[in-house]
CSV table of C-alpha atoms and ligand atoms in Angstrom, one decimal:
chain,number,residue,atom,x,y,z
A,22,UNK,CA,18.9,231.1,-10.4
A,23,UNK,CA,22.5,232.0,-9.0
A,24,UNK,CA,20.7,233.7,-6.4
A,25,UNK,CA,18.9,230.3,-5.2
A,26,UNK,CA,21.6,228.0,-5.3
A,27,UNK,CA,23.9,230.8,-2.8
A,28,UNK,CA,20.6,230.2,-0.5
A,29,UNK,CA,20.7,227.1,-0.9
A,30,UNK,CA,24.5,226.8,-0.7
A,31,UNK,CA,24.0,229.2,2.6
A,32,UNK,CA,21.3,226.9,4.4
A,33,UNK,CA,23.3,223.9,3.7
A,34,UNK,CA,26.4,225.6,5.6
A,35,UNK,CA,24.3,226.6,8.4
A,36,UNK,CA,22.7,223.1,8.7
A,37,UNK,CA,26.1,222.2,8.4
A,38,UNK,CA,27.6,223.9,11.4
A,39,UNK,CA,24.5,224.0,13.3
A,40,UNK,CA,24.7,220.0,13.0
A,41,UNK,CA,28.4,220.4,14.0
A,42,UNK,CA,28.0,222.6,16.9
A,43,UNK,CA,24.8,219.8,18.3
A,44,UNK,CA,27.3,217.0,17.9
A,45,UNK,CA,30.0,219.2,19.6
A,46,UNK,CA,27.5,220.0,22.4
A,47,UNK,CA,26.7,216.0,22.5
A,48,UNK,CA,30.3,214.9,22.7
A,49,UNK,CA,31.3,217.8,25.3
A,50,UNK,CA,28.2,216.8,27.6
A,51,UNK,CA,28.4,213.3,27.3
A,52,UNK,CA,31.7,213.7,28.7
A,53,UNK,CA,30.6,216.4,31.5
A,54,UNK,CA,27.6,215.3,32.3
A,55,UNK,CA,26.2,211.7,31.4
A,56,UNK,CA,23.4,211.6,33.6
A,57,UNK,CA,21.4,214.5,31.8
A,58,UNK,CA,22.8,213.5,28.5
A,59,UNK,CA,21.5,210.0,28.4
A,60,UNK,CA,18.0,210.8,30.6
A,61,UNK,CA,17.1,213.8,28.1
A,62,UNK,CA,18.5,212.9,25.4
A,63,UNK,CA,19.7,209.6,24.2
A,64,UNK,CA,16.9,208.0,25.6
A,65,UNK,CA,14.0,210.1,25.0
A,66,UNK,CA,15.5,209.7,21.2
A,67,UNK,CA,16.2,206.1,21.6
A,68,UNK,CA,12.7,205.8,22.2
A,69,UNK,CA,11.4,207.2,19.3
A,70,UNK,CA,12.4,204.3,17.4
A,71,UNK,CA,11.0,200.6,17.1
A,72,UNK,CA,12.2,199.1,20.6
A,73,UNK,CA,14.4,196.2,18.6
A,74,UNK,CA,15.8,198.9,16.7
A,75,UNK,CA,16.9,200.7,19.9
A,76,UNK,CA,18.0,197.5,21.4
A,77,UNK,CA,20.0,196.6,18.6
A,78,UNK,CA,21.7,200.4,18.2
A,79,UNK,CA,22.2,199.8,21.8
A,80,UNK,CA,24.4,196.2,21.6
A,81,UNK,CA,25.9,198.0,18.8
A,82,UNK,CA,27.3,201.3,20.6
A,83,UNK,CA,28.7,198.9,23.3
A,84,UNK,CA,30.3,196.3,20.9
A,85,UNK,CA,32.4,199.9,19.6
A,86,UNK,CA,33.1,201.0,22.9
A,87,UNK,CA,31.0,204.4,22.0
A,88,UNK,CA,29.6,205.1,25.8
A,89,UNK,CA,32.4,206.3,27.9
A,90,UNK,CA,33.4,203.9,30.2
A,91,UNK,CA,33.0,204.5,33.6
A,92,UNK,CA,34.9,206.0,36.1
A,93,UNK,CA,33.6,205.0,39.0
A,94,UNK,CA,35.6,202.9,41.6
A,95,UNK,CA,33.8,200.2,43.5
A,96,UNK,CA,34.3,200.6,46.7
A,97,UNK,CA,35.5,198.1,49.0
A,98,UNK,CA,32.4,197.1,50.7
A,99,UNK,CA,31.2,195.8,47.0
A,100,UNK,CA,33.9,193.1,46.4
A,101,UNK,CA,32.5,189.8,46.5
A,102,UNK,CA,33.6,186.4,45.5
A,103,UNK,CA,31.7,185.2,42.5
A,104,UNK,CA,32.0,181.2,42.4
A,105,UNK,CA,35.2,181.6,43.5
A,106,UNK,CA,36.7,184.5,41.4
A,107,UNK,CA,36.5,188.6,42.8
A,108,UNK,CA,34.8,190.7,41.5
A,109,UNK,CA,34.7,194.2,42.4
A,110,UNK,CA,30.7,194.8,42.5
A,111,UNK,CA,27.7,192.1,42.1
A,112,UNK,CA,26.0,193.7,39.6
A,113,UNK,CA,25.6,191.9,36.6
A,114,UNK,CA,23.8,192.6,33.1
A,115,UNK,CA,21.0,190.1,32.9
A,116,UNK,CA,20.7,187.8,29.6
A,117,UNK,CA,18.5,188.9,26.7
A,118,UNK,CA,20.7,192.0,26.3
A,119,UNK,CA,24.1,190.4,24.3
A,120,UNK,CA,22.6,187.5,22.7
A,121,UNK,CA,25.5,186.5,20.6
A,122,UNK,CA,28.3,188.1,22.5
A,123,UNK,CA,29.4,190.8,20.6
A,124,UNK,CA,29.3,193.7,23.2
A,125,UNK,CA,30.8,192.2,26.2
A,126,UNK,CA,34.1,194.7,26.6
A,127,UNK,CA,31.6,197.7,26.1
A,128,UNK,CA,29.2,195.9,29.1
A,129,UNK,CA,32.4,196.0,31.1
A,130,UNK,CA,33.1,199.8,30.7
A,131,UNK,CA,29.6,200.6,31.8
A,132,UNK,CA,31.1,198.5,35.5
A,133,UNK,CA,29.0,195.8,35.7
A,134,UNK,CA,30.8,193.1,37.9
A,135,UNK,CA,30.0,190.3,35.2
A,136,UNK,CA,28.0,189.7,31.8
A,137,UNK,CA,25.5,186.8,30.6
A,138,UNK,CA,25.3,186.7,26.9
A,139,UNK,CA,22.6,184.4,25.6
A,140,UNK,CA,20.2,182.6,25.5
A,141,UNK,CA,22.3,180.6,22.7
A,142,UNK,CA,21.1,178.1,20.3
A,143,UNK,CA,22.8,174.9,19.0
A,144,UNK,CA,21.9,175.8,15.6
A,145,UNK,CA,21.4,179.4,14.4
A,146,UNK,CA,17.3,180.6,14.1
A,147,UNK,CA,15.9,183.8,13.5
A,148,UNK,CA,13.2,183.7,16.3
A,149,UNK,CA,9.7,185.1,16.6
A,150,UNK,CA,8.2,187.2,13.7
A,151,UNK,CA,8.6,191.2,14.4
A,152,UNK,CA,7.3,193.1,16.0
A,153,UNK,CA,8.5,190.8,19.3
A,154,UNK,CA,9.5,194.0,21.9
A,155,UNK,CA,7.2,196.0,23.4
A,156,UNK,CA,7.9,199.5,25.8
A,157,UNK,CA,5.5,200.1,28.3
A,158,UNK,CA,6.9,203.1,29.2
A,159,UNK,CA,4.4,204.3,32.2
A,160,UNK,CA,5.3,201.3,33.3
A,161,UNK,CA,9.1,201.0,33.3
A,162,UNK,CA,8.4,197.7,31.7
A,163,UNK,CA,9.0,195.9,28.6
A,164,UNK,CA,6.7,192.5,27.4
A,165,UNK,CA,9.7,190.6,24.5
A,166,UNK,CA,8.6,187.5,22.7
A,167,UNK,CA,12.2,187.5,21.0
A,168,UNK,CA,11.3,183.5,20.8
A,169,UNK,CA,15.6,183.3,21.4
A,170,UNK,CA,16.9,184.4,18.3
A,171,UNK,CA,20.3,183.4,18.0
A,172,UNK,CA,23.4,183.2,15.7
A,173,UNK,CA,24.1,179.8,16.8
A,174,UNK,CA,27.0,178.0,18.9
A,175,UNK,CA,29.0,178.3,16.0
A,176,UNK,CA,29.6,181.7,16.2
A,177,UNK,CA,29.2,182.7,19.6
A,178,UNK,CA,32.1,180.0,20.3
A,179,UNK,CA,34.2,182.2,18.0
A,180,UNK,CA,33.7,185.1,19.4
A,181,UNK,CA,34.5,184.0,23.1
A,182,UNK,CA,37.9,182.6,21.7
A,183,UNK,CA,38.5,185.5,20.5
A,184,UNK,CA,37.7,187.4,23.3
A,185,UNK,CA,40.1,185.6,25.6
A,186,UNK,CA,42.8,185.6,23.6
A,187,UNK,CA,43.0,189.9,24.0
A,188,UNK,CA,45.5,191.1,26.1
A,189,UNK,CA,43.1,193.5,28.1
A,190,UNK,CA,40.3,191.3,28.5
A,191,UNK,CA,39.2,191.2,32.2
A,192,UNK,CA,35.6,190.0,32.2
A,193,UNK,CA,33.7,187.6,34.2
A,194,UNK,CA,31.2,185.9,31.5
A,195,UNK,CA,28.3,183.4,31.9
A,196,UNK,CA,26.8,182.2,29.0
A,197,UNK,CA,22.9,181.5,29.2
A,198,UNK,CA,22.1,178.3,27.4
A,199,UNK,CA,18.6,177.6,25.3
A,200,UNK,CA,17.5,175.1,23.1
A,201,UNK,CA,16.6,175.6,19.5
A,202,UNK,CA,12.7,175.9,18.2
A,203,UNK,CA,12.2,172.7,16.5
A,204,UNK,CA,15.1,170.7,18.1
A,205,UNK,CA,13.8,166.6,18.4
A,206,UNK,CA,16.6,166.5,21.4
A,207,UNK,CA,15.7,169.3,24.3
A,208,UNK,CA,18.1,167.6,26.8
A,209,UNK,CA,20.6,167.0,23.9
A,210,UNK,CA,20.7,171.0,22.9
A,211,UNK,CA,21.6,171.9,26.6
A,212,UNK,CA,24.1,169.1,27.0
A,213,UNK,CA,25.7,170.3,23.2
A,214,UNK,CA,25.7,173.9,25.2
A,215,UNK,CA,27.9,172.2,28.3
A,216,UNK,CA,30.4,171.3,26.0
A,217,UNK,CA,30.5,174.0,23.7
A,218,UNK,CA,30.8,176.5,26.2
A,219,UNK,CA,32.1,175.1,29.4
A,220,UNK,CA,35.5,175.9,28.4
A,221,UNK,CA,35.6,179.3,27.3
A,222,UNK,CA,32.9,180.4,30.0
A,223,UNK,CA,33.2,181.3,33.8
A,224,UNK,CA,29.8,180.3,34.3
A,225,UNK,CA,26.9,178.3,32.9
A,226,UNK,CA,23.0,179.5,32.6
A,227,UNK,CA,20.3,176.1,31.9
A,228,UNK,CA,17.5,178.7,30.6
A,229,UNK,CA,14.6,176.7,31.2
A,230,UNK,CA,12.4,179.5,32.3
A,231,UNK,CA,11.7,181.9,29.1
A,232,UNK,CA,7.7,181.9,28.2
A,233,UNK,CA,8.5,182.3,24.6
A,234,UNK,CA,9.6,179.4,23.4
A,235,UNK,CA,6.4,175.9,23.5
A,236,UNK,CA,7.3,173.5,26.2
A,237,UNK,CA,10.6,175.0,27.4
A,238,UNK,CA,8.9,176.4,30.8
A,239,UNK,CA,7.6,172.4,31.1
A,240,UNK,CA,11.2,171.4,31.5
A,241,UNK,CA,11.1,172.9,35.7
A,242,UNK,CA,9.2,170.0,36.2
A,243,UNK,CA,9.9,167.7,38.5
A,244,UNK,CA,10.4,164.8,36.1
A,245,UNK,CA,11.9,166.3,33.1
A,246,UNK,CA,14.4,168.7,35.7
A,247,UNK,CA,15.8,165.6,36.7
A,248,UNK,CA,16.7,164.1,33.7
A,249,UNK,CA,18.2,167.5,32.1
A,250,UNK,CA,20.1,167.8,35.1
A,251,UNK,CA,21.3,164.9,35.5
A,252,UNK,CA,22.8,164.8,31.7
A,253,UNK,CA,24.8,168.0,32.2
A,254,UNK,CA,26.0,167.3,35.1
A,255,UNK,CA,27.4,164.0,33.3
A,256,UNK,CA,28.6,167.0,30.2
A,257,UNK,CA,30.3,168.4,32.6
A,258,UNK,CA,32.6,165.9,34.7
A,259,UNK,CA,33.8,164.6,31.1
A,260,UNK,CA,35.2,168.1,30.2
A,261,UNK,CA,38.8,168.2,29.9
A,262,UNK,CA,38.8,172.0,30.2
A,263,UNK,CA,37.0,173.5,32.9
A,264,UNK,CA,35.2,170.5,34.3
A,265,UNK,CA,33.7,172.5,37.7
A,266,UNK,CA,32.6,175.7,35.6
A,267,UNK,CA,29.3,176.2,38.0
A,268,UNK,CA,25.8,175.6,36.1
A,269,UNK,CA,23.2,177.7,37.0
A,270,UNK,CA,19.7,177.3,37.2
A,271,UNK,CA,18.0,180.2,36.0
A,272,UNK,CA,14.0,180.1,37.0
A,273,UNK,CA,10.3,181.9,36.3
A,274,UNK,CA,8.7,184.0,38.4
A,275,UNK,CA,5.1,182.3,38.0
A,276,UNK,CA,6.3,179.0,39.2
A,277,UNK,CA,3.9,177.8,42.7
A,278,UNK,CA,5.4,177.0,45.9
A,279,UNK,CA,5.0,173.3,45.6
A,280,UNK,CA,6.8,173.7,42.4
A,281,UNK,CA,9.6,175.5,43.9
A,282,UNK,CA,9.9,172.9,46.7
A,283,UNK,CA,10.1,170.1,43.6
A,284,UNK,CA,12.6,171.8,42.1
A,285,UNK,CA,14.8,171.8,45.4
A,286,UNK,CA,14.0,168.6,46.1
A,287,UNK,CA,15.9,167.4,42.4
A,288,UNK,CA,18.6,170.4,43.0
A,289,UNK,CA,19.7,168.4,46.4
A,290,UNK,CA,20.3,165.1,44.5
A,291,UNK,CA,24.2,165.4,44.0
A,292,UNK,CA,23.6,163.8,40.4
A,293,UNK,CA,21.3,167.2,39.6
A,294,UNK,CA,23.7,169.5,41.8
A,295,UNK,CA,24.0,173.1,40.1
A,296,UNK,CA,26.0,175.9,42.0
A,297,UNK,CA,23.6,178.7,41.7
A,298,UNK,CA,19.8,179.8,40.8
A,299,UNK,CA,18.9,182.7,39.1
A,300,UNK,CA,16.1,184.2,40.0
A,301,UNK,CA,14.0,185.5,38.0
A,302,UNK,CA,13.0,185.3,34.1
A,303,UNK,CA,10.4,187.2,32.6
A,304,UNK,CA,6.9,186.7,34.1
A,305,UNK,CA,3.5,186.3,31.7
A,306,UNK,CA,1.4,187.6,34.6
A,307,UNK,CA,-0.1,190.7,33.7
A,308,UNK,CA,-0.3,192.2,37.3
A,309,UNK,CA,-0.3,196.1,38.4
A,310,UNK,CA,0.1,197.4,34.7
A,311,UNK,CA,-1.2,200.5,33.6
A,312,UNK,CA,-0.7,200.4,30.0
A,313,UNK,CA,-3.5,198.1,28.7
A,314,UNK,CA,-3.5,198.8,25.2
A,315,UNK,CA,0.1,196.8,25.4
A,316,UNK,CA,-0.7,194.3,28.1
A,317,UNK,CA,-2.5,191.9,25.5
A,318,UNK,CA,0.8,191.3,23.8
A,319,UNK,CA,2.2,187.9,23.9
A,320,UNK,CA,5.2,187.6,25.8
A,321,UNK,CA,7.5,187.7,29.0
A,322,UNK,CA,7.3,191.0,31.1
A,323,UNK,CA,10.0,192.6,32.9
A,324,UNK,CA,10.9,195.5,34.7
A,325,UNK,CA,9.2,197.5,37.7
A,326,UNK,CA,5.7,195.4,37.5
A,327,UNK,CA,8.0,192.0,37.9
A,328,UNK,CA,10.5,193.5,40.8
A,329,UNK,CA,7.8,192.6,43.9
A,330,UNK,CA,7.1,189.4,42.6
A,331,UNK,CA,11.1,188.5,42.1
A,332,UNK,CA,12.1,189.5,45.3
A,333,UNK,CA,9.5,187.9,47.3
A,334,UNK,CA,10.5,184.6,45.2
A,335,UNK,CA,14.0,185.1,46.1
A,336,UNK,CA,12.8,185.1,49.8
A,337,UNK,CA,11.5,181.9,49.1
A,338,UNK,CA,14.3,180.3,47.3
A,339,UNK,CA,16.4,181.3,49.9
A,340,UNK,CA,14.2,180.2,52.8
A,341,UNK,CA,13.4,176.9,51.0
A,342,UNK,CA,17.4,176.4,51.0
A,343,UNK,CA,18.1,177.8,54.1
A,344,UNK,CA,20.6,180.0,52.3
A,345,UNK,CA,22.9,177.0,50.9
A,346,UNK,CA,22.8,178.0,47.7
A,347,UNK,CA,23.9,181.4,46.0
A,348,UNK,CA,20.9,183.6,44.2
A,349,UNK,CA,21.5,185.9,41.0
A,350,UNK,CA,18.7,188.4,42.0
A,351,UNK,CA,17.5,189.9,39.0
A,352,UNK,CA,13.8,191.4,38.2
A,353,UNK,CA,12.9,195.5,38.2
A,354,UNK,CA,15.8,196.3,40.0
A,355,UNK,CA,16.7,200.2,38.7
A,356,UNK,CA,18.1,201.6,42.1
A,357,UNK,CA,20.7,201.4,44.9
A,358,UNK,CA,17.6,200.2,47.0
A,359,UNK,CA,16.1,198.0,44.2
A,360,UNK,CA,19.4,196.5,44.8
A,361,UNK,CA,19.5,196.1,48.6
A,362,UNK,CA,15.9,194.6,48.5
A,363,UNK,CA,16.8,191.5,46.5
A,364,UNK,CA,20.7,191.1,48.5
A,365,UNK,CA,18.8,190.8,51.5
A,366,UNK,CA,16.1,189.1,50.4
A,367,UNK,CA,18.8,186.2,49.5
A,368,UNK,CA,20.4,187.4,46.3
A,369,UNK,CA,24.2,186.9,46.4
A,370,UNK,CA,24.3,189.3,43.4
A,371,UNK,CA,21.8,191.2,41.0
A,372,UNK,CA,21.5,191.3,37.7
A,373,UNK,CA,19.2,194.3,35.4
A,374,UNK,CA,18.1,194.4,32.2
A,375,UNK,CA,14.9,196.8,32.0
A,376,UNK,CA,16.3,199.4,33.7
A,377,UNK,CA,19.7,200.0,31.5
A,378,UNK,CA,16.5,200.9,28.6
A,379,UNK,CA,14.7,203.4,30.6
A,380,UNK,CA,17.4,204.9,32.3
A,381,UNK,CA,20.9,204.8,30.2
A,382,UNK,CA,24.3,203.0,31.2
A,383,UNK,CA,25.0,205.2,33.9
A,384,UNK,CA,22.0,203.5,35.7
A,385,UNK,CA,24.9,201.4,36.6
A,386,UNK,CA,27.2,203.7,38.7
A,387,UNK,CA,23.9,204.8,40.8
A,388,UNK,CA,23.0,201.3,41.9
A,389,UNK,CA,26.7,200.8,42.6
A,390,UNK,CA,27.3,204.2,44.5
A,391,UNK,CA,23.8,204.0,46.2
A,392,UNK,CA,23.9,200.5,47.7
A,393,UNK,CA,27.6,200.7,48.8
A,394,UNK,CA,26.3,204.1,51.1
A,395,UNK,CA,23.2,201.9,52.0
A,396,UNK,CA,26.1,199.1,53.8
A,397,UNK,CA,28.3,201.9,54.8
A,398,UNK,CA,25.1,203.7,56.4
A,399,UNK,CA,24.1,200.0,57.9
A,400,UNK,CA,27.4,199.7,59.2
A,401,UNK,CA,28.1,196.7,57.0
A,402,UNK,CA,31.6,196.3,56.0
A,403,UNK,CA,30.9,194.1,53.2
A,404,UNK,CA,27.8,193.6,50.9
A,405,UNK,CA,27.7,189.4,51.6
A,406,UNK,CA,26.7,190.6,54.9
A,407,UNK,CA,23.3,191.7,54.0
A,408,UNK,CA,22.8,188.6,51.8
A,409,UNK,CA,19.2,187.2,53.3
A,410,UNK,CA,19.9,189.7,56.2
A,411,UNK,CA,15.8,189.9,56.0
A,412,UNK,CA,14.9,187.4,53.7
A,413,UNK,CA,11.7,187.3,56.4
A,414,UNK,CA,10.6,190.4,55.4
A,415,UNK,CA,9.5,189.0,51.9
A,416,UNK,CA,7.6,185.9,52.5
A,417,UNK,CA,4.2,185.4,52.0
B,3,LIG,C1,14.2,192.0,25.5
B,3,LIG,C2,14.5,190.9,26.6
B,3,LIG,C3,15.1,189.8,26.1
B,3,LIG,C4,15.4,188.8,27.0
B,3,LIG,N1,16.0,187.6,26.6
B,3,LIG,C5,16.4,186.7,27.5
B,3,LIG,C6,17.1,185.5,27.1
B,3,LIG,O1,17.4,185.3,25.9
B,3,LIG,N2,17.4,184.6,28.0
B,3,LIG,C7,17.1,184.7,29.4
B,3,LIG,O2,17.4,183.9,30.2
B,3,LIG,N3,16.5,185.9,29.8
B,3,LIG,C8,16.1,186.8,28.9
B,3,LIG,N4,15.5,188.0,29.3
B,3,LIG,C9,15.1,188.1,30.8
B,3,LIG,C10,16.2,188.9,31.5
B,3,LIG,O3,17.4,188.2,31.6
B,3,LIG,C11,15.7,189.1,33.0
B,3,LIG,O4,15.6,187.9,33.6
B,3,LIG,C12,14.3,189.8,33.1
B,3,LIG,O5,14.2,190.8,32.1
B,3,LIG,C13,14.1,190.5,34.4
B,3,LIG,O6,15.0,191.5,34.7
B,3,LIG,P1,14.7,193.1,34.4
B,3,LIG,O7,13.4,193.4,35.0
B,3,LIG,O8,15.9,193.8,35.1
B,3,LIG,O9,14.7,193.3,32.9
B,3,LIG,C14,15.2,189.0,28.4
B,3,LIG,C15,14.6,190.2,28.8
B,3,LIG,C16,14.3,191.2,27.9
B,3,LIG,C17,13.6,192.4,28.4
């Protein structure tokens, strides 16, 4: 008997310090070596796990600061002005990532340029019923039909007081707007957004373009485009507190040409003006996937399979505006040439999403590093010099 409980007693040490000396190792590599840590470790673990559960550990580590923030310097050549404010790089984390706006100083230490938290709700709803994320990992891809769970205005408002009242907070933040499930008033929930959030945000994202949510992806049309725009435009001039905070237009990638060309046509009417389209959501096409035992799943796809079909809409967008109107590039990007594809395509900046699951935060200092030696190889002194340098290149 006493002899069993000093084994015991011996085995627990030695998990003990054997789980001491891992965490040890973990700490003093993360430090040393981030790359390797995250790419065969963290993630390869991370995936284990349901993919909401890994998203959700993943707002969580950044809303605690737990990833080292990063120590890269942007170089000069990725300054850029970003609707009128600097910012030292124009990559941004996408929306979908920071729903409620709970991580956005940890988003900054990883060096994105700027963050988009959302899509937020008027009213707070728990969204579609789990499971709702899907890895295709073969793919670097993920299919979500999150259906825009949110905590709610309410308490995303809160938190973006809060935010600015911190001595050290320096971030550029968009919130992404969407409309609740049920709502009787679609128009009404994104005008409720403009003057919730106008004040407290540097820019705003109309989210008309997610597939999960019945009849939102309706309201690009020509018709019902107008009149949203129209009444948030109107939300916006009576703000007493940041009345020209730029509204964005954020898009899908399975929209036609013809529709694209609608959509311009209502974007030129100053009464529908916005400042800036985001291009693109999530796509439902199914195109150039391996993993078929996923591709059934209901829901928007992102990552590498979307990245073509972004870009060449980009190239579109931008030759269908004849460049007059900034571009958030955003779709599969995951490298310094991802990157460069979509800049001169037409995007003004990029945002990712995907990629930061497959590849870990420091996914962020290799696009950063790898398309400022891309300008500096190209002789370009600054990165709005490459913006729709080849926009050509992409069209059908
Ligand atoms: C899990 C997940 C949730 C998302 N949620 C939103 C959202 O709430 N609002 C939105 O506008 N886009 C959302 N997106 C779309 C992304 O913002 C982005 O447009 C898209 O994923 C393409 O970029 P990527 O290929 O780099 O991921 C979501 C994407 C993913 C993967």
């Amino acid at each position: 008997m006493v002899q069993a409980t000093r084994k015991f007693s011996r085995l627990r040490s030695l998990g003990i310090v054997t789980a001491g000396a891992a965490a040890l190792y973990m700490g003093i590599t993360a430090y040393n070596n981030q790359d390797n840590f995250y790419r065969s470790f963290v993630m390869p673990v991370a995936r284990i796990l349901p993919a909401e559960t890994s998203h959700n550990l993943a707002v969580w580590a950044c809303k605690h600061r737990l990833y080292p923030a990063s120590d890269y310097t942007d170089d000069l050549n990725l300054h850029c002005s970003f609707f009128g404010r600097l910012i030292s790089n124009p990559i941004g984390i996408a929306a979908g990532f920071d729903k409620n706006a709970e991580a956005i100083m940890g988003l900054k230490d990883l060096g994105f340029g700027f963050i988009e938290v959302g899509s937020v709700t008027p009213l707070a709803q728990s969204g579609n019923p789990k499971p709702r994320v899907f890895r295709l990992v073969d793919d670097r891809a993920i299919i979500n039909r999150y259906g825009f769970n949110s905590e709610g205005h309410d308490v995303v408002l809160k938190r973006l007081r809060d935010l600015r009242q911190r001595e050290d907070f320096n971030a550029i933040v968009g919130v992404n707007l969407g409309r609740n499930r049920d709502t009787m008033t679609p128009i009404g929930d994104y005008v409720k957004g403009v003057r919730t959030f106008g004040p407290v945000a540097d820019y705003l994202v109309i989210n008309v373009s997610s597939p999960n949510t019945k009849g939102l992806r309706e309201m690009q049309s020509k018709k019902e485009l107008t009149e949203l725009l129209e009444a948030v435009n109107a939300a916006r001039g009576k703000l007493k507190v940041n009345p020209n905070v730029p509204i964005l237009l954020k898009l899908s990638p399975d929209l036609e040409r013809r529709e694209l060309i609608d959509i311009i046509s209502v974007i030129n009417n100053k009464k529908c003006r916005v400042d800036g389209l985001i291009v693109s959501n999530t796509t439902l096409s199914r195109d150039n996937i391996n993993d078929i035992s996923l591709a059934n799943e209901a829901g928007g796809l992102s990552g590498e399979p979307l990245r073509e079909r972004s870009t060449k809409m980009i190239a579109q967008v931008y030759s269908l505006t004849k460049g007059s109107i900034p571009i958030i590039g955003v779709g599969g990007v995951a490298s310094g040439n991802d990157a460069f594809e979509k800049i001169e395509a037409g995007a003004s900046f990029v945002q990712i999403y995907t990629a930061l699951v497959y590849e870990g935060p420091e996914v962020v200092e290799r696009i950063k590093s790898d398309l400022s030696m891309r300008l500096s190889e190209l002789g370009l002194a600054n990165v709005g010099r490459a913006v729709g340098s080849n926009y050509s290149k992409y069209l059908p």
